[in-house]
Coordinates of C-alpha atoms in Angstrom, one line a residue:
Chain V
X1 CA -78.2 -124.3 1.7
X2 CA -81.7 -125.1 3.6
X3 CA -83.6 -122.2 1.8
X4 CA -87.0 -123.5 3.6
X5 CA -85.2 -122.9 6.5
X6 CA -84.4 -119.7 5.8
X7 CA -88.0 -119.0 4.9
X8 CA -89.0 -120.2 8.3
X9 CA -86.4 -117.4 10.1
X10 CA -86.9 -114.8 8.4
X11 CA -89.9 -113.3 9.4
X12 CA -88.7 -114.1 12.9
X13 CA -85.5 -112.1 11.7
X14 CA -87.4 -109.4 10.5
X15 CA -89.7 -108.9 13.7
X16 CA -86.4 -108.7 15.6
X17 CA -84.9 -106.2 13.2
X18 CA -88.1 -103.6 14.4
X19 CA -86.0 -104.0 17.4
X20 CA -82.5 -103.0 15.4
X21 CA -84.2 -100.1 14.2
X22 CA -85.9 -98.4 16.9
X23 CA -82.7 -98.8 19.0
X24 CA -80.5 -97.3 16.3
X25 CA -83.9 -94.1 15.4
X26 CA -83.7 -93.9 19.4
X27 CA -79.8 -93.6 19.4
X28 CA -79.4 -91.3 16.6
X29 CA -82.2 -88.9 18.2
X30 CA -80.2 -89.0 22.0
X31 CA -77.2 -88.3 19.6
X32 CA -77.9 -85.5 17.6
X33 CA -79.7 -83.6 20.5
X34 CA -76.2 -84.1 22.5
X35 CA -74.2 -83.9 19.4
X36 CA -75.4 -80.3 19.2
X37 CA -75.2 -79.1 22.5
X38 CA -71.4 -80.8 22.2
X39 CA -70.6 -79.1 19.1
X40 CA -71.8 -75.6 20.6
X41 CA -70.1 -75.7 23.8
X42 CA -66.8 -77.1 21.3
X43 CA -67.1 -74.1 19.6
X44 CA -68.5 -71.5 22.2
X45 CA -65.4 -69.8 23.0
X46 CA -66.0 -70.4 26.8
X47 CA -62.7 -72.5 27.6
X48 CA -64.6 -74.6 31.1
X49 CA -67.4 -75.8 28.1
X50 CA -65.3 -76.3 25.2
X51 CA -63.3 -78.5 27.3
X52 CA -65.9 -80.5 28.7
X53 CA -67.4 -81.4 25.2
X54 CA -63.8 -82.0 23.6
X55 CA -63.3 -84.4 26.5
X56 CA -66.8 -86.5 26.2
X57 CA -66.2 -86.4 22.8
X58 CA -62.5 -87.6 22.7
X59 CA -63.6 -90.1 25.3
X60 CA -66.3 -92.0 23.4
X61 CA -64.8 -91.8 20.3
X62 CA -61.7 -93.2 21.9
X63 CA -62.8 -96.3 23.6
X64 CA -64.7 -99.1 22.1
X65 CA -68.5 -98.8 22.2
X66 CA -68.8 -102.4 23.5
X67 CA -66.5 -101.4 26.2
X68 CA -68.6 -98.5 26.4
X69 CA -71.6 -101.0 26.9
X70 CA -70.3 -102.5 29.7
X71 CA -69.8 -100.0 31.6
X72 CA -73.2 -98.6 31.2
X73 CA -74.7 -101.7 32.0
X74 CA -72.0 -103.7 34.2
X75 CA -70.0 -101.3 35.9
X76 CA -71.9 -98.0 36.6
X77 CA -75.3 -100.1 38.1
X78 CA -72.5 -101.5 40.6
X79 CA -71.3 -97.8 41.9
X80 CA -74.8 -96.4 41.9
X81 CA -76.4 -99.5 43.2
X82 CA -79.2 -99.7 40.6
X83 CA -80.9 -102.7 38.3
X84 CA -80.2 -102.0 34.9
X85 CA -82.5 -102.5 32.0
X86 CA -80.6 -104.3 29.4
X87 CA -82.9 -102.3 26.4
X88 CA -82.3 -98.7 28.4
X89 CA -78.5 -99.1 28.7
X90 CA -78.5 -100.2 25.2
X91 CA -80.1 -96.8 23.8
X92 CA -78.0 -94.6 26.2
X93 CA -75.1 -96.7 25.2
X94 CA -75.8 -95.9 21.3
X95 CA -77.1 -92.5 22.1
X96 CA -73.9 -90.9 23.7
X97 CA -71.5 -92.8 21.9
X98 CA -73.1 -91.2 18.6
X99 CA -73.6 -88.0 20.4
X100 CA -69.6 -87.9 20.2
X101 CA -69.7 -88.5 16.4
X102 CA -72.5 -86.1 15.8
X103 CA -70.7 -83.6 17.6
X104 CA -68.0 -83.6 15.4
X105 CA -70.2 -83.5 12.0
X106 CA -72.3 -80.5 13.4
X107 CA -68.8 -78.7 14.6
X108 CA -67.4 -79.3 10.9
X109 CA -71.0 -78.0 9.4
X110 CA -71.0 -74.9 11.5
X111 CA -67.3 -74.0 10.5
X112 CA -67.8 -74.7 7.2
X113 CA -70.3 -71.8 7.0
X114 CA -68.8 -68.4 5.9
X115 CA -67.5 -66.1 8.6
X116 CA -69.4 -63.1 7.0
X117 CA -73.1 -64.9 7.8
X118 CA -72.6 -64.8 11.6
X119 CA -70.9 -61.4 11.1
X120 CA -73.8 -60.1 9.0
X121 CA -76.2 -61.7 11.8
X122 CA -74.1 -59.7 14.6
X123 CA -74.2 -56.3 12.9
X124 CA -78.4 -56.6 12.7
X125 CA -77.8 -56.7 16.1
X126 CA -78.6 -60.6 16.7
X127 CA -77.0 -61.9 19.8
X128 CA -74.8 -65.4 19.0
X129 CA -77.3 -67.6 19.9
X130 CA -80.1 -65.6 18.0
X131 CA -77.3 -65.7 14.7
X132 CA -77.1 -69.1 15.7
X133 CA -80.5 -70.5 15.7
X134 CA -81.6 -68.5 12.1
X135 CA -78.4 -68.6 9.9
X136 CA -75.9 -70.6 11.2
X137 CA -77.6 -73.9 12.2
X138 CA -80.2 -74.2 9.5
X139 CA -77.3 -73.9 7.0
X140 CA -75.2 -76.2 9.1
X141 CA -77.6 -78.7 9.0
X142 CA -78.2 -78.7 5.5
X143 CA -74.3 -79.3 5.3
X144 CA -74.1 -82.2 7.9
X145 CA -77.2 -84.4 6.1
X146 CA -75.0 -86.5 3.9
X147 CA -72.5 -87.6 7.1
X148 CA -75.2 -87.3 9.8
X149 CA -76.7 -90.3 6.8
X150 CA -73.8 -92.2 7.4
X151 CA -73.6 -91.7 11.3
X152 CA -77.1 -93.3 11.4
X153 CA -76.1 -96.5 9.1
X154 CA -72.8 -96.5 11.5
X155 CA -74.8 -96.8 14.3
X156 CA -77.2 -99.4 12.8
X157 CA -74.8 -102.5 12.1
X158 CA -72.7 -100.7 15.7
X159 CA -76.7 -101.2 17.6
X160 CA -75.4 -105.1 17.0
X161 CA -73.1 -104.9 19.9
X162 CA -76.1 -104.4 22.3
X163 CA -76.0 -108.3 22.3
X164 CA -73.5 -108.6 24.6
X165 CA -76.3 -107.0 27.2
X166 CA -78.9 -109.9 25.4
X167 CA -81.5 -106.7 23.9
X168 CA -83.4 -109.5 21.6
X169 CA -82.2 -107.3 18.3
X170 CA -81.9 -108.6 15.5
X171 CA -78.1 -110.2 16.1
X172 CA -79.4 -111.4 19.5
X173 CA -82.3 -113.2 17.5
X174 CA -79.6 -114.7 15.1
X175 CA -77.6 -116.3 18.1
X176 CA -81.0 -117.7 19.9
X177 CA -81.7 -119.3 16.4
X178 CA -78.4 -120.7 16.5
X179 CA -78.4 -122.1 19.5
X180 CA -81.5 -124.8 18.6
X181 CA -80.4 -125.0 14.9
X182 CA -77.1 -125.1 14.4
X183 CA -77.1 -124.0 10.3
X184 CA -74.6 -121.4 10.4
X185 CA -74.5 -120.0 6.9
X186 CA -78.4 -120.0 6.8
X187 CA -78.6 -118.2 9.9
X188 CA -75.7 -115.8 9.6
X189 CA -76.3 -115.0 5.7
X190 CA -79.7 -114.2 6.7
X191 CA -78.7 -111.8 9.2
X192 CA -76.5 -110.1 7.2
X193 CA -78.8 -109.2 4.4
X194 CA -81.6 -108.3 6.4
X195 CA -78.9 -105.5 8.0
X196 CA -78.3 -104.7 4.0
X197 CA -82.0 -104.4 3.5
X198 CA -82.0 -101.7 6.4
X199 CA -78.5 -100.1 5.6
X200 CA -79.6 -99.4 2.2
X201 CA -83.5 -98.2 3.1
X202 CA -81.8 -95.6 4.6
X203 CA -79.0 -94.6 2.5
X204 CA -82.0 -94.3 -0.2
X205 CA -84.2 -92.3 2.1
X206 CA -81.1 -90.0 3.0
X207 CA -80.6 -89.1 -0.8
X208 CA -84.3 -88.3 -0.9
X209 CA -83.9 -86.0 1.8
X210 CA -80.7 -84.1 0.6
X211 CA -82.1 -83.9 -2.6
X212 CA -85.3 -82.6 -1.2
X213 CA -83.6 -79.6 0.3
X214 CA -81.4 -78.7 -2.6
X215 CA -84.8 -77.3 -4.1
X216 CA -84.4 -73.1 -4.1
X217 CA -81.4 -72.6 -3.0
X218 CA -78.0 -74.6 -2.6
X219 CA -76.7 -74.4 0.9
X220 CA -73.7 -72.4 2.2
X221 CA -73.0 -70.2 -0.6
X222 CA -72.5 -66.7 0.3
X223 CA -71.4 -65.1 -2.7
Chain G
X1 CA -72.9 -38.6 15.9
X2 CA -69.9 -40.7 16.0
X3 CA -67.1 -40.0 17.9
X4 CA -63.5 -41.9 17.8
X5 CA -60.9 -41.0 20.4
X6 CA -57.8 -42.6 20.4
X7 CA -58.4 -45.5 19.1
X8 CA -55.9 -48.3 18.7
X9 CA -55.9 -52.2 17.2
X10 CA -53.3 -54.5 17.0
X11 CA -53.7 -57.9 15.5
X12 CA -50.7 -59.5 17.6
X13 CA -47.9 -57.5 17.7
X14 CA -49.0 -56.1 14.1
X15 CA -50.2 -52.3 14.5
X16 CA -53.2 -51.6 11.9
X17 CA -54.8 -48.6 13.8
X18 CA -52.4 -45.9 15.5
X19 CA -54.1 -43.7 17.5
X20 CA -57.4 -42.4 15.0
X21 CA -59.5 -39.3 16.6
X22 CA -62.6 -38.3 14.3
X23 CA -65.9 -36.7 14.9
X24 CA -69.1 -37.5 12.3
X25 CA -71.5 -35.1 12.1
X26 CA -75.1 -36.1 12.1
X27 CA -76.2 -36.8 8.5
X28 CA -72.7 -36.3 7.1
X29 CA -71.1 -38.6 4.2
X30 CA -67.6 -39.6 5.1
X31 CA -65.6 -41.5 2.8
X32 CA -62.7 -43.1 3.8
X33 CA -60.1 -43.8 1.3
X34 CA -56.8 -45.2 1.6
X35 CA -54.5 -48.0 0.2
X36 CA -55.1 -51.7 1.0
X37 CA -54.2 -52.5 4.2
X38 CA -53.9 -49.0 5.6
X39 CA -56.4 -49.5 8.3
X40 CA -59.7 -48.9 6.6
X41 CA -61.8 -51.3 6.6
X42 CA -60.5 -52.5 10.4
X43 CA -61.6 -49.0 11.2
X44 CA -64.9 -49.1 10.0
X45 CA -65.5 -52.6 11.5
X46 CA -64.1 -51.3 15.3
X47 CA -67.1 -49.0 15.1
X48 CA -69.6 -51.7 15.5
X49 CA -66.8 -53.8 17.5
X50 CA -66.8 -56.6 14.9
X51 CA -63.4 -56.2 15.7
X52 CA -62.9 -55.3 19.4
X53 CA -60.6 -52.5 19.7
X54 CA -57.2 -52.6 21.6
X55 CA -57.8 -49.6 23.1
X56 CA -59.3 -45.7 22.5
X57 CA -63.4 -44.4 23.2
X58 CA -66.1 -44.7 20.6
X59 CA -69.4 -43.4 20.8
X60 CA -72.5 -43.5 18.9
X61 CA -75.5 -41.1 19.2
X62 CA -73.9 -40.2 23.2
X63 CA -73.7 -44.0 23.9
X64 CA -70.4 -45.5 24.6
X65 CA -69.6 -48.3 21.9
X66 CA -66.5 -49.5 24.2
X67 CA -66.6 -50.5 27.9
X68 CA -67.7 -53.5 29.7
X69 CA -71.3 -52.5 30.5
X70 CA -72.1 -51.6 27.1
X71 CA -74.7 -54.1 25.5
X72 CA -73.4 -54.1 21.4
X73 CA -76.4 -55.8 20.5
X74 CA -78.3 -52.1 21.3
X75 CA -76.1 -50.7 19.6
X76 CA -75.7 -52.6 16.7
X77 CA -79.6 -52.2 16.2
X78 CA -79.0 -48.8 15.7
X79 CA -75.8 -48.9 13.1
X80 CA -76.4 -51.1 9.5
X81 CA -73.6 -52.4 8.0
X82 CA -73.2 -53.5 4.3
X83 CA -70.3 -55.5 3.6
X84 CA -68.1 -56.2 0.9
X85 CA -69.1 -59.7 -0.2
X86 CA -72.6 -58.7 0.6
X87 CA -73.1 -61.3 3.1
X88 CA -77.0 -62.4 2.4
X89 CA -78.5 -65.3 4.2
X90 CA -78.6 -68.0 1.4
X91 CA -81.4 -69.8 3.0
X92 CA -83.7 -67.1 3.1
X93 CA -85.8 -65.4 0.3
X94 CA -84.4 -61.4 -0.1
X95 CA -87.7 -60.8 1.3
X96 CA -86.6 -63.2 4.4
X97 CA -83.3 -61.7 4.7
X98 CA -85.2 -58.3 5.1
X99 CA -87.6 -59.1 7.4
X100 CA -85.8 -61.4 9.7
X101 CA -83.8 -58.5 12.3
X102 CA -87.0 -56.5 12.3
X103 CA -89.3 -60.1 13.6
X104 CA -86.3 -61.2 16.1
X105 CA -84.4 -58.4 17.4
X106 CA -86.8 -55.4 17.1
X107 CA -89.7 -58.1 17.8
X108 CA -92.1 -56.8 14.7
X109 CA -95.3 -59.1 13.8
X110 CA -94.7 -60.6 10.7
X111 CA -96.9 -58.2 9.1
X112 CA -95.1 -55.0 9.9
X113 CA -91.9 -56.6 8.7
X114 CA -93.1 -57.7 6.0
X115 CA -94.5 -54.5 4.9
X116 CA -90.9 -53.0 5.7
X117 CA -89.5 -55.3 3.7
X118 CA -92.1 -54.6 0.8
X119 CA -90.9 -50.7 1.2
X120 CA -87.3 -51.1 1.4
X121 CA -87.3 -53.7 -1.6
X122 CA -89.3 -51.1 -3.3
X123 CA -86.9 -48.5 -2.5
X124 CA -83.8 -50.5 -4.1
X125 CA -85.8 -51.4 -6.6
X126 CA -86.0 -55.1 -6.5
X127 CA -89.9 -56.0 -5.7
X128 CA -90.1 -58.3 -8.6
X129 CA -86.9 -60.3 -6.6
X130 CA -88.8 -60.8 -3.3
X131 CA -88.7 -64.1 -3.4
X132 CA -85.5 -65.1 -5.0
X133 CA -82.9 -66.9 -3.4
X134 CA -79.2 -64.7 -3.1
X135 CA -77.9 -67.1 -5.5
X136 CA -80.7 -66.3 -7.9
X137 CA -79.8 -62.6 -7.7
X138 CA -76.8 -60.8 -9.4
X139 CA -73.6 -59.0 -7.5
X140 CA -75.5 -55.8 -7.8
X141 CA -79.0 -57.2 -6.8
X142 CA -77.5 -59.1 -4.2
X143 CA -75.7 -55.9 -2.5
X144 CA -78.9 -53.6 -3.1
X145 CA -80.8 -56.5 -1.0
X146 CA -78.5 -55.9 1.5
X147 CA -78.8 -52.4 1.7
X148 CA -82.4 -53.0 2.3
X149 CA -81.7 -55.8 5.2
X150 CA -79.7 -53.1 7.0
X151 CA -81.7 -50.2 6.7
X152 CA -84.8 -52.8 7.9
X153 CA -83.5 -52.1 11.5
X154 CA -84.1 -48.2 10.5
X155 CA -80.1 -47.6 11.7
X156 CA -79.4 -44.2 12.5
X157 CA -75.8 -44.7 11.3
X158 CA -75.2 -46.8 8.0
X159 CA -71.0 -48.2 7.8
X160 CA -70.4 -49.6 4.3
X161 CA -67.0 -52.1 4.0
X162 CA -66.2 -51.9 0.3
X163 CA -69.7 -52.5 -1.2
X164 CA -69.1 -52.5 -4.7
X165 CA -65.6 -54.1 -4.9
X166 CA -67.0 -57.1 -5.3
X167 CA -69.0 -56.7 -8.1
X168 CA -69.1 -56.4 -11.7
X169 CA -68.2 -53.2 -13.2
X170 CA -71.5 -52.4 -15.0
X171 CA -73.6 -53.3 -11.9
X172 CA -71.2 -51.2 -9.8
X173 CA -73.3 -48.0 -10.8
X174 CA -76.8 -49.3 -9.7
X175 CA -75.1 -49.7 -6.3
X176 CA -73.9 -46.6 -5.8
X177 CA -77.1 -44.8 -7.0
X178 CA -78.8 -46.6 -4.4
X179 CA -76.0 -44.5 -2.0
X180 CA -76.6 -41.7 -2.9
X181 CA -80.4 -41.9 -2.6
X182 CA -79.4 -42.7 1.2
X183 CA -77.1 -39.8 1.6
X184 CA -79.6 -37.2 0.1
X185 CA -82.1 -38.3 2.1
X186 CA -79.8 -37.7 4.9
X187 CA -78.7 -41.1 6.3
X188 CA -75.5 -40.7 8.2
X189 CA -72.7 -42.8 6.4
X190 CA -69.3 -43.8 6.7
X191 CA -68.1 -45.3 3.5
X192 CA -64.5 -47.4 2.7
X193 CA -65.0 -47.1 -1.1
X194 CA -62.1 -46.9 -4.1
X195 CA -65.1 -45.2 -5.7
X196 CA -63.5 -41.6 -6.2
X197 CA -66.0 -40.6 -8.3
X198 CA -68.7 -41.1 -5.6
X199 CA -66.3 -39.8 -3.3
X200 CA -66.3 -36.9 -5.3
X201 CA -69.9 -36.8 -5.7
X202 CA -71.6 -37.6 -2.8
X203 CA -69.1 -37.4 0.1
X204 CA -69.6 -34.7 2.4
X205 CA -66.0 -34.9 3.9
X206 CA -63.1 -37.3 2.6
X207 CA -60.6 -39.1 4.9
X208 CA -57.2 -40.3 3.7
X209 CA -56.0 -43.5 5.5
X210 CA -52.5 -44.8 5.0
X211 CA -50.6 -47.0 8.0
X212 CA -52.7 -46.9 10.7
X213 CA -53.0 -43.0 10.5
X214 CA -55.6 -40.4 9.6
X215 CA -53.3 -38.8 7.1
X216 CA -55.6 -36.0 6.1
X217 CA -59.0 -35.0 5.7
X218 CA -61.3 -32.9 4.0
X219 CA -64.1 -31.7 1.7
X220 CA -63.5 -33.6 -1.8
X221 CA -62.7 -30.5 -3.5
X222 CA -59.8 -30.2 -0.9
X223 CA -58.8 -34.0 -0.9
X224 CA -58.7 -34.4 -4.6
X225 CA -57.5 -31.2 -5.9
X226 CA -55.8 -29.7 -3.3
X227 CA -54.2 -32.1 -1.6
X228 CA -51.4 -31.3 1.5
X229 CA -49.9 -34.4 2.1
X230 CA -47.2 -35.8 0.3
X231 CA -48.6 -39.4 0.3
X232 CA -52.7 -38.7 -0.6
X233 CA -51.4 -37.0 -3.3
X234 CA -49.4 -39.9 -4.8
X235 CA -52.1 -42.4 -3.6
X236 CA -54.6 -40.2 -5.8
X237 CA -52.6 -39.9 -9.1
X238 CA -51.9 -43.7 -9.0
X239 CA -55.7 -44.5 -8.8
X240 CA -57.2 -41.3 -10.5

């Protein structure tokens, strides 16, 4: 091991991983705002909507996301006829394919809540989407904190596969470094634990937060 | 106040309501009493259409509760429910769980709710629990909060599913005194209870439910010791 080479990349490797992360905080935000317009057309009762979001969803979590990448970047500028920016396509990429994950987290959160809250909401004379907004969804969303944690740190080592579209992330940065110095274990191992470094910030920060909201009262208890 | 013509529900090809006619009076306590799974609480919930009847007329205060144009929301303003497993918001303080309906459906300031709330938690007698969390409250304390949230929308008709069969014998009573409070002062209620003694008490008119069927019906004095029908009478000596 060349640790003074290491020394040398690694604040180039950490610049680059600013990259990692705003692509994956960018992501994650385009996911859960689609993610819960998916999860209330899945569960709207309205059979034209519910389909719709149970296709999208079944579609990108059924194909590869670096297929999925592709086709953002590669195949759908060649039917519209546009120039693709390689960082824009990345962030959609990772911002719909979570959306379909997301989707599927909130739908379980919402279900998970007790029948007798939305039916205690109608009887006050709340429409769905009023029952929706005040009692279903803030408990929902207490529910889905944990997984929606894991969906992000997912999504973070996934935001890697933006490489094949040459975003300079952090992976990106790894394989320019390669390319002048060919140390492989330096380079690599030093990839991988700044993704650890990142992976576990979060899973910290994510533990913080569900604790934080465990103070008063204790989610979707309704007895 | 209420009346239920013909009315009909089928969960699939199972029949639980068979053709139920009834007429509630303004201010009039009807208890509706019956075996499990006679009907009863599926009745009370078809009157706010949290279960959508099969077929048959309902109407509240002269408006239709059934029919296409009808907008339930209206109607439900005007009809609290209190249910069973009492159904509290466990996000929201019990003063939050009061005040909420009156801010977003009947669009009160903050202020006016709150002071509604203030009065109604006053009136159960649970202003020291204003801001407790549901799971900070007891069975009893919990239901008494929701009597509060429903009578927040100031309901002309109040429907209660079973309220104290989910609690604790010896909070059962504060419960029920809470009731009666209501029904002196003149609320309209239709109660499902195995309460006979409130029943008894407080009930202005008894109904006996049993498959799907209004069986019979009348004051308590005529339900309990006079019976008619073959099967009240053996539904009361098994539970009396």
């Amino acid at each position: 091991m060349r640790w003074d080479f290491i020394a040398d990349i690694l604040p180039r490797l950490f610049k680059a991983s600013i990259l990692t992360l705003e692509l994956t905080i960018a992501g994650i935000s385009i996911g859960i705002v689609i993610g819960l317009i998916a999860s209330l057309m899945r569960i709207s009762g309205i059979k034209v909507l519910s389909a719709v979001a149970k296709a999208y969803v079944d579609f990108f979590r059924g194909t590869p996301l670096l297929v999925q990448i592709a086709i953002i970047h590669y195949a759908l500028p060649v039917i519209f006829n546009y120039t693709p920016v390689a960082i824009v396509s990345g962030v959609i990429a990772l911002g719909i394919n979570s959306g379909a994950y997301v989707a599927e987290i909130f739908r379980a959160g919402i279900q998970s809540i007790d029948k007798g809250q939305m039916e205690a909401a109608r009887s006050l004379g709340m429409t769905w989407g009023q029952a929706m907004r005040y009692i279903i969804l803030p408990q929902a969303f207490k529910v889905s904190i944990p997984p929606l944690g894991n969906e992000f740190i997912a999504l973070l080592k996934d935001s890697s596969l933006v490489s094949i579209i040459a975003v300079e992330e952090l992976m990106t940065t790894g394989r320019l470094i390669m390319g002048r110095y060919p140390l492989v274990a330096e380079i690599w191992f030093s990839v991988a634990l700044i993704y650890l470094i990142l992976t576990s910030t979060i899973a910290i920060l994510v533990n913080f937060v569900e604790r934080r909201l465990q103070i008063g009262d204790s989610g979707q208890r309704s007895v | 106040m209420i009346v239920v013509k013909d009315l009909y529900k089928k969960f699939g090809d199972l029949e639980v309501l068979k053709g139920i006619n009834c007429h509630i009076k303004e201010q009039e306590v009807v208890c509706i009493i019956g075996p499990s799974g006679s009907g009863k609480s599926t009745f009370l919930r078809c009157l706010n259409r949290l279960e959508e009847p099969t077929s048959g007329e309902i109407i509240i205060d002269n408006i239709p509760v059934t029919g296409d144009k009808t907008d339930i929301n209206l109607i439900r303003q005007e009809v609290g429910m209190v249910f069973q497993r009492f159904n509290l918001f466990p996000h929201l303080t019990a003063l939050e769980n009061i005040m909420l309906a009156p801010m977003k459906v009947r669009k009160k300031s903050k202020k006016e709710a709150m002071e509604i709330a203030e009065e109604l938690l006053a009136k159960v007698g649970l202003t020291d629990k204003r801001n407790s969390y549901p799971e900070q409250l007891s069975g009893g304390q919990q239901q008494r909060v929701a009597i509060a949230r429903a009578l927040a929308m100031r309901p002309k008709v109040m429907l209660f599913d079973e309220p104290t069969s989910a609690l604790d014998p010896e909070v059962v009573g504060e419960v029920l005194t809470v009731m009666k409070t209501l029904a002196i002062e003149g609320m309209t209620m239709v109660v499902v209870t195995h309460e006979m003694g409130f029943a008894r008490e407080v009930g202005d008119r008894v109904i006996f439910i049993d498959d799907g069927y209004f069986l019979e019906e009348g004051t308590p004095d005529e339900i309990f010791n006079n019976a008619k029908n073959e099967r009240t009478r053996a539904f009361l000596s098994k539970i009396l």
